[in-house]
XYZ file of C-alpha atoms in Angstrom:
275
model
C -44.358 2.404 -52.088
C -41.450 4.828 -51.830
C -43.697 7.736 -50.938
C -45.432 5.633 -48.272
C -42.106 4.516 -46.795
C -40.700 8.019 -46.498
C -42.507 8.983 -43.256
C -41.463 5.636 -41.704
C -37.848 6.220 -42.666
C -37.998 9.715 -41.242
C -39.427 8.416 -37.982
C -36.718 5.770 -37.782
C -33.981 8.329 -38.393
C -35.474 10.581 -35.720
C -35.515 7.692 -33.218
C -31.903 6.766 -33.918
C -30.705 10.345 -33.656
C -32.424 10.810 -30.278
C -31.134 7.536 -28.721
C -27.912 7.733 -26.644
C -24.934 6.339 -28.478
C -23.499 3.151 -26.991
C -20.355 3.602 -24.887
C -17.453 1.213 -24.791
C -16.099 0.329 -21.331
C -12.369 0.979 -21.491
C -10.060 -0.187 -18.695
C -8.445 2.464 -16.549
C -4.661 2.506 -16.895
C -4.683 -0.526 -19.190
C -0.932 -0.946 -19.085
C -0.910 -1.401 -15.302
C -2.384 -4.898 -15.475
C 0.038 -6.106 -18.120
C 3.277 -4.804 -16.711
C 5.766 -7.241 -15.297
C 9.251 -7.182 -13.854
C 10.481 -3.756 -12.822
C 7.143 -2.098 -13.490
C 5.370 -4.469 -11.105
C 7.975 -3.725 -8.485
C 7.498 0.035 -8.860
C 3.727 -0.367 -8.630
C 3.992 -2.448 -5.469
C 6.543 -0.129 -3.923
C 4.378 2.887 -4.643
C 1.424 1.240 -2.929
C 3.468 0.861 0.248
C 5.296 4.147 -0.045
C 2.346 6.458 -0.514
C -0.018 5.615 2.348
C -3.104 7.695 2.956
C -2.671 10.043 5.888
C -4.420 9.060 9.089
C -7.039 11.621 9.965
C -6.699 15.076 8.525
C -3.636 17.047 7.648
C -2.285 15.068 4.724
C -1.158 16.795 1.591
C -0.545 20.253 3.009
C 2.583 20.895 1.043
C 5.775 19.385 2.385
C 6.742 21.504 5.346
C 6.959 21.111 9.105
C 5.301 18.270 10.960
C 3.548 16.868 7.858
C 6.891 16.389 6.151
C 8.455 14.602 9.120
C 5.327 12.560 9.863
C 5.193 11.361 6.259
C 8.877 10.463 6.377
C 8.373 8.397 9.530
C 5.513 6.437 7.970
C 7.558 5.649 4.895
C 10.529 4.565 7.011
C 8.261 2.187 8.931
C 7.083 0.520 5.711
C 10.538 0.242 4.197
C 12.233 -1.118 7.306
C 9.468 -3.584 8.189
C 8.263 -4.789 4.815
C 10.143 -3.561 1.738
C 13.889 -4.124 2.191
C 14.039 -7.235 0.011
C 12.091 -5.889 -2.957
C 14.077 -2.642 -2.822
C 17.373 -4.583 -2.751
C 18.230 -2.753 0.451
C 21.074 -4.395 2.352
C 19.683 -5.339 5.770
C 21.492 -7.072 8.594
C 19.962 -9.904 10.591
C 19.333 -7.437 13.427
C 17.267 -5.265 11.061
C 19.719 -2.397 10.623
C 20.308 -0.685 7.263
C 22.539 2.228 6.329
C 20.805 5.597 6.430
C 22.747 6.730 3.372
C 21.332 3.764 1.429
C 17.795 4.756 2.431
C 18.317 8.272 1.145
C 19.199 6.931 -2.315
C 15.846 5.189 -2.828
C 13.573 6.446 -5.593
C 10.400 6.692 -3.487
C 8.193 9.477 -2.222
C 5.929 9.873 0.790
C 2.202 10.678 0.811
C 3.278 14.300 1.340
C 4.738 14.092 -2.200
C 8.286 14.567 -0.931
C 10.970 12.442 -2.643
C 12.905 10.435 -0.091
C 16.117 11.602 -1.736
C 15.336 15.195 -0.759
C 15.324 14.385 2.971
C 18.390 14.757 5.172
C 20.023 12.652 7.860
C 18.880 15.204 10.432
C 15.270 14.792 9.270
C 15.527 11.028 9.684
C 16.841 11.569 13.212
C 13.930 13.925 13.883
C 11.415 11.352 12.592
C 12.913 8.806 14.986
C 12.808 11.272 17.884
C 9.167 12.197 17.267
C 7.855 8.646 16.986
C 5.805 8.212 20.146
C 5.768 4.417 19.881
C 9.561 4.236 19.547
C 9.319 2.115 16.416
C 12.904 2.854 15.339
C 16.412 2.282 16.603
C 19.461 4.308 15.564
C 23.019 3.031 15.803
C 26.321 4.659 14.885
C 28.941 2.079 14.020
C 32.384 2.775 12.560
C 31.250 6.271 11.592
C 28.178 4.905 9.757
C 24.640 5.792 10.880
C 22.274 2.806 10.842
C 18.520 2.591 11.412
C 16.074 -0.248 12.009
C 12.466 -0.939 12.901
C 12.383 -2.356 16.415
C 9.615 -4.868 15.588
C 6.753 -5.610 13.199
C 8.799 -7.140 10.370
C 7.540 -9.247 7.516
C 10.946 -9.411 5.798
C 12.657 -12.692 6.599
C 16.179 -11.260 6.574
C 15.953 -10.476 10.277
C 16.228 -13.165 12.931
C 14.578 -13.090 16.332
C 17.850 -13.784 18.123
C 19.641 -10.856 16.449
C 16.774 -8.374 16.582
C 15.338 -9.031 20.041
C 16.192 -9.832 23.657
C 14.993 -13.256 24.857
C 12.648 -13.498 27.852
C 13.834 -16.324 30.074
C 11.540 -15.925 33.083
C 7.958 -14.814 33.693
C 9.360 -12.459 36.328
C 10.814 -10.305 33.534
C 7.379 -9.074 32.394
C 4.599 -7.757 34.609
C 1.927 -8.216 31.943
C 1.801 -9.794 28.486
C -1.405 -8.930 26.655
C -2.632 -9.016 23.060
C -5.219 -6.449 22.004
C -7.813 -7.385 19.411
C -11.462 -6.865 18.456
C -14.690 -8.670 19.315
C -15.227 -9.574 15.650
C -11.980 -11.604 15.674
C -12.548 -13.471 18.918
C -14.442 -16.518 17.608
C -11.741 -17.197 15.034
C -8.986 -16.770 17.631
C -10.681 -19.169 20.053
C -10.914 -21.783 17.286
C -7.459 -21.343 15.761
C -5.289 -19.539 18.304
C -3.387 -16.309 17.747
C -1.652 -16.329 14.363
C 1.295 -14.208 13.335
C -0.249 -13.788 9.864
C 2.258 -12.218 7.427
C 4.568 -10.999 10.183
C 7.397 -12.864 11.834
C 5.840 -12.748 15.290
C 2.622 -12.546 17.266
C 2.675 -9.203 19.098
C 1.895 -8.629 22.769
C 2.047 -5.431 24.776
C 3.873 -5.126 28.086
C 1.242 -2.697 29.383
C -2.422 -1.714 29.152
C -3.790 1.210 27.104
C -4.812 3.124 30.231
C -5.288 6.860 30.574
C -5.086 7.367 26.825
C -1.330 6.887 26.877
C 0.496 5.497 23.862
C 1.378 1.840 24.222
C 3.572 -0.075 21.783
C 2.262 -3.363 20.453
C -1.441 -2.526 20.719
C -3.915 -0.244 18.978
C -5.792 2.234 21.140
C -9.112 1.137 19.632
C -9.016 -2.519 20.768
C -11.982 -3.835 22.741
C -10.712 -7.306 23.694
C -7.607 -8.172 25.749
C -6.028 -11.644 25.656
C -3.473 -12.314 28.399
C -0.674 -14.808 27.830
C 0.314 -17.299 30.516
C 4.015 -16.501 30.205
C 5.142 -19.084 32.736
C 3.316 -21.952 31.000
C 4.453 -20.804 27.549
C 8.111 -20.720 28.600
C 7.781 -24.032 30.426
C 6.512 -25.689 27.244
C 9.358 -24.281 25.165
C 7.700 -21.296 23.500
C 10.321 -18.651 22.740
C 9.421 -15.154 23.887
C 11.320 -11.966 23.140
C 11.094 -8.289 23.976
C 11.977 -5.449 21.616
C 13.729 -2.188 22.444
C 10.334 -0.461 22.551
C 8.969 -3.060 24.999
C 6.814 -5.087 22.624
C 6.722 -8.781 23.555
C 6.990 -11.069 20.542
C 6.829 -14.762 19.837
C 6.785 -17.063 16.845
C 4.584 -19.359 18.925
C 4.608 -22.917 17.664
C 4.612 -22.962 13.856
C 3.428 -19.348 13.858
C 0.499 -19.903 16.247
C -0.047 -19.271 19.962
C -2.580 -21.976 20.934
C -5.565 -21.132 23.118
C -4.271 -23.305 25.976
C -1.662 -20.609 26.659
C -4.270 -17.890 27.181
C -4.393 -16.944 30.851
C -7.597 -14.881 30.659
C -9.663 -12.782 28.252
C -11.313 -9.464 29.124
C -13.363 -6.794 27.438
C -11.771 -3.364 27.176
C -12.164 -0.864 28.722
C -14.829 -2.521 30.882
C -12.522 -5.401 31.868
C -15.397 -7.863 32.111
C -14.090 -11.459 32.041
C -14.948 -13.540 28.969
C -15.216 -17.288 29.642
C -13.502 -19.611 27.180
C -12.436 -23.239 26.961
C -8.725 -24.005 26.764
């Protein structure tokens, strides 16, 4: 029996030796899912602070325009969204001390620590921003900076941050840019502010390829607000220093009945809708 079993055993051993060994699926960075407290904060902060560059050009060292561009993007995220979790002292008008910013332990997608930047580089990032997202203020010898709009942090208040619009005559156009894929939802639910403090409208159209604050260049639907009716019904409207029109709507929503008209863009074909 042993002699007869030997070829079978040999065949079995050959089969086992030629079969791929089973692999165990191990989690990537296993500690990342179990961290709490400060570690969670650092993980969240890093996700905001190291955005992927738009288009090409990211990651080419840390010099010149890449360095300043990366700084500007990080400043936008901190000043709009991260002040609370970073324990950054922010006033109700959105201003923080520049010297406090430069103490933060963060780095940009260009791999430059924020601490290594200078006050002059922050001023240059503000100067270069073509949408004028930032405001600088010198007060009692202290340089302050803020994001002009787009906040999710609840420290800021509309009245402190923005100028109220009291008459429809103050704005020539008030238009929200969006995409065709969102239109059905908007017509059912109205315009929602989502995670931000306000619904954003532009005070101009994206014509001639010019940069316009409050609207992406790639939008293909324009929703115009009936400013007169909105103000008449008690909706509070504001305008930022970079000419973005903002409103909290009613309970965070601008209802469809306040839409004046809807058009395609750039064709400007009217889209019928029911108020």
